[in-house]
Amino acid sequence: MKRRNFITAVSLTSVGVFVAKIVGAKGDSIIESSPNLGKEPNKPIIISTWNHGLTANKVAWKRMLMGNSSLDAVEFGVRVTESDPDNRSVGLGGLPDRDGNVTLDACIMDHESNCGSVAYLQEIENPISVARKVMEDTPHVMMVGKGAQDFAIEKGFVKKNLLTPEAKEEWMKWKRHKNIATPTINNENHDTIGMLAMDEKGNISGACTTSGWAYKLPGRVGDSPIIGAGLFIDNEIGGACATGMGEAVIRIAGSHTVVELMRQGHKPEEACKLAVKRIQKKHKDLKNLQVGFIAMNKMGEVGGYSVYSGFNYALKDKKNDKMVDAKYDLEW
Ligand code: ASP
C-alpha cells in the first residue's frame, strides 16, 4: 500500500490517538503523529505577524464571514496594514531605502499553489493587490521594478508618493548619523506582515508584504516577495510565512522548509523552531539576526518561533482574537 493510501486508510478508522513511524518508499523516515484523528479542523482561522496583525485579521475575518475565500481574506487583510500611514515597515509610510525611495515587496499564494509576486515596486500603495493581478492576469509569477509599476498602472492602480513626512523625517535623522554603508537591522525597522488563513472549505492561502529592511541599499530585495522564502502554501499540508532578516530566510528557503517539516509530521510550532535552528546553524554571527516564522496546518493548528525574543503574532478564530508571544532561542 502506498504511504498516502495507508495514512488515509488509518484516518478513516478514527482510532483516536495514532503515532507511527513510517519509512517511505525511498527510505526517508517520516514521522506521522496524528493525535487529531477524528477531530474537526479548527476553521476558519487566521494568523498574522506582529501587532499590526490584529487589525488586519479583523478585516480578513469579516471577509471570510461574508463567504469570501481565504485568498480574498489575506489580500484584504494585509491591505489594511499597507494603507496605514503610521506603519513604518509596510506600504504607505514605510521607511525608505538609503536614498529615500520607498520600495515594496509582496507576494500571495492560494490553495491551488497559484502565486504572484512583486518586488522593488515604487509608488503603489497596495503591492499585494498587484501581486494578485500578476497571479491571475499574467502567465508569470514575479514582476519587479518599473515593469511591475507599469503593469500596475495598466491595471488601474494609481501612483502615489509613499514617503510620508514622518517617514522622511526618520530617514533624514538616520542619514545625519551616517550609518550609510552598513544599515543595521533591529526590532523596530523591519516588521513585515505575513498572513495565513484557512476558510470554511479548509482552503489555505497566504500573503506577505513589506517595505523591507529600512535604509537598505537601493535595489535590495528581501525574502518577502520570494515564494518559498517569505511565504509558502501547500494546501495538502499547510502554510508558513517569515519576518525578520530576509537574507537569512532566503538562505534556507525558510517558509518552504517550514511547510516541508510539517509534511514530515511536525506540528507548526516545532516546524518553525527547526527552521529557526537551521538558520542559526548556517550563520556564524547571530548578532541582530532576528527571524520569526509562523505556520498553520490543515487541522487549523498554528505556531510561531523566532531566533530572538520579542516576536509575536495575531490569532483570530471562533474563540480567539489575541496576540500570541512566539517562543524563541535567544534574549534580544
Ligand atoms: N523580511 C523582511 C525583509 O527582509 C523584513 C521584515 O520582516 O520586516 O525585507
GROMACS .gro file of C-alpha atoms in nm, residues 51-176:
model
  126
   51ASN     CA    1   0.083   4.365   1.642
   52HIS     CA    2  -0.045   4.515   1.319
   53GLY     CA    3  -0.183   4.166   1.254
   54LEU     CA    4  -0.469   4.224   1.499
   55THR     CA    5  -0.639   4.489   1.283
   56ALA     CA    6  -0.555   4.309   0.962
   57ASN     CA    7  -0.702   3.985   1.098
   58LYS     CA    8  -1.030   4.159   1.183
   59VAL     CA    9  -1.076   4.270   0.823
   60ALA     CA   10  -0.974   3.931   0.689
   61TRP     CA   11  -1.215   3.761   0.930
   62LYS     CA   12  -1.504   3.980   0.815
   63ARG     CA   13  -1.430   3.881   0.457
   64MET     CA   14  -1.447   3.515   0.548
   65LEU     CA   15  -1.774   3.562   0.738
   66MET     CA   16  -1.912   3.722   0.421
   67GLY     CA   17  -1.832   3.392   0.248
   68ASN     CA   18  -1.518   3.511   0.072
   69SER     CA   19  -1.227   3.275   0.016
   70SER     CA   20  -0.910   3.265   0.223
   71LEU     CA   21  -0.741   3.430  -0.076
   72ASP     CA   22  -0.969   3.734  -0.055
   73ALA     CA   23  -0.928   3.736   0.321
   74VAL     CA   24  -0.548   3.755   0.315
   75GLU     CA   25  -0.542   4.014   0.038
   76PHE     CA   26  -0.789   4.248   0.206
   77GLY     CA   27  -0.641   4.182   0.547
   78VAL     CA   28  -0.288   4.290   0.465
   79ARG     CA   29  -0.408   4.583   0.253
   80VAL     CA   30  -0.511   4.746   0.580
   81THR     CA   31  -0.151   4.741   0.701
   82GLU     CA   32  -0.021   4.855   0.364
   83SER     CA   33  -0.251   5.158   0.371
   84ASP     CA   34  -0.174   5.256   0.730
   85PRO     CA   35   0.049   5.566   0.712
   86ASP     CA   36   0.161   5.513   1.071
   87ASN     CA   37   0.315   5.177   0.997
   88ARG     CA   38   0.687   5.221   0.926
   89SER     CA   39   0.755   4.879   0.777
   90VAL     CA   40   0.480   4.811   0.523
   91GLY     CA   41   0.338   5.006   0.227
   92LEU     CA   42   0.243   5.373   0.272
   93GLY     CA   43   0.461   5.534   0.539
   94GLY     CA   44   0.718   5.253   0.520
   95LEU     CA   45   1.078   5.355   0.580
   96PRO     CA   46   1.271   5.410   0.254
   97ASP     CA   47   1.600   5.276   0.123
   98ARG     CA   48   1.933   5.454   0.175
   99ASP     CA   49   1.843   5.713  -0.090
  100GLY     CA   50   1.494   5.791   0.038
  101ASN     CA   51   1.294   5.573  -0.203
  102VAL     CA   52   1.018   5.354  -0.063
  103THR     CA   53   1.043   5.021  -0.245
  104LEU     CA   54   0.791   4.748  -0.174
  105ASP     CA   55   0.798   4.368  -0.189
  106ALA     CA   56   0.490   4.143  -0.169
  107CYS     CA   57   0.358   3.803  -0.264
  108ILE     CA   58   0.041   3.599  -0.244
  109MET     CA   59  -0.033   3.227  -0.279
  110ASP     CA   60  -0.357   3.029  -0.287
  111HIS     CA   61  -0.473   2.676  -0.210
  112GLU     CA   62  -0.408   2.559  -0.566
  113SER     CA   63  -0.044   2.673  -0.549
  114ASN     CA   64  -0.114   2.968  -0.775
  115CYS     CA   65   0.113   3.253  -0.678
  116GLY     CA   66   0.204   3.607  -0.771
  117SER     CA   67   0.471   3.846  -0.657
  118VAL     CA   68   0.610   4.196  -0.699
  119ALA     CA   69   0.946   4.330  -0.588
  120TYR     CA   70   1.114   4.668  -0.583
  121LEU     CA   71   0.776   4.824  -0.662
  122GLN     CA   72   0.750   5.200  -0.608
  123GLU     CA   73   0.466   5.450  -0.566
  124ILE     CA   74   0.188   5.191  -0.548
  125GLU     CA   75   0.013   5.173  -0.211
  126ASN     CA   76  -0.111   4.814  -0.225
  127PRO     CA   77   0.154   4.585  -0.373
  128ILE     CA   78  -0.033   4.277  -0.252
  129SER     CA   79  -0.317   4.351  -0.495
  130VAL     CA   80  -0.066   4.397  -0.777
  131ALA     CA   81   0.084   4.059  -0.681
  132ARG     CA   82  -0.263   3.907  -0.707
  133LYS     CA   83  -0.307   4.060  -1.053
  134VAL     CA   84   0.029   3.912  -1.158
  135MET     CA   85  -0.101   3.577  -1.037
  136GLU     CA   86  -0.442   3.600  -1.202
  137ASP     CA   87  -0.390   3.809  -1.516
  138THR     CA   88  -0.046   3.704  -1.641
  139PRO     CA   89   0.135   3.379  -1.714
  140HIS     CA   90   0.412   3.497  -1.479
  141VAL     CA   91   0.479   3.468  -1.107
  142MET     CA   92   0.707   3.761  -1.033
  143MET     CA   93   0.738   4.116  -1.167
  144VAL     CA   94   0.981   4.378  -1.046
  145GLY     CA   95   1.062   4.747  -1.056
  146LYS     CA   96   0.946   4.965  -1.342
  147GLY     CA   97   0.785   4.675  -1.527
  148ALA     CA   98   0.576   4.590  -1.223
  149GLN     CA   99   0.481   4.955  -1.180
  150ASP     CA  100   0.379   4.992  -1.547
  151PHE     CA  101   0.176   4.674  -1.516
  152ALA     CA  102   0.004   4.806  -1.203
  153ILE     CA  103  -0.087   5.132  -1.374
  154GLU     CA  104  -0.221   4.940  -1.674
  155LYS     CA  105  -0.441   4.752  -1.428
  156GLY     CA  106  -0.581   5.074  -1.284
  157PHE     CA  107  -0.360   5.127  -0.979
  158VAL     CA  108  -0.277   5.490  -0.908
  159LYS     CA  109   0.071   5.632  -0.846
  160LYS     CA  110   0.120   5.793  -0.507
  161ASN     CA  111   0.408   5.930  -0.303
  162LEU     CA  112   0.454   5.670  -0.028
  163LEU     CA  113   0.719   5.861   0.167
  164THR     CA  114   0.514   6.034   0.436
  165PRO     CA  115   0.661   6.343   0.607
  166GLU     CA  116   0.711   6.141   0.926
  167ALA     CA  117   0.900   5.862   0.749
  168LYS     CA  118   1.107   6.121   0.563
  169GLU     CA  119   1.197   6.285   0.892
  170GLU     CA  120   1.313   5.950   1.036
  171TRP     CA  121   1.519   5.879   0.725
  172MET     CA  122   1.685   6.220   0.740
  173LYS     CA  123   1.766   6.168   1.104
  174TRP     CA  124   1.925   5.835   1.016
  175LYS     CA  125   2.126   6.000   0.737
  176ARG     CA  126   2.263   6.255   0.980
   0.00000   0.00000   0.00000
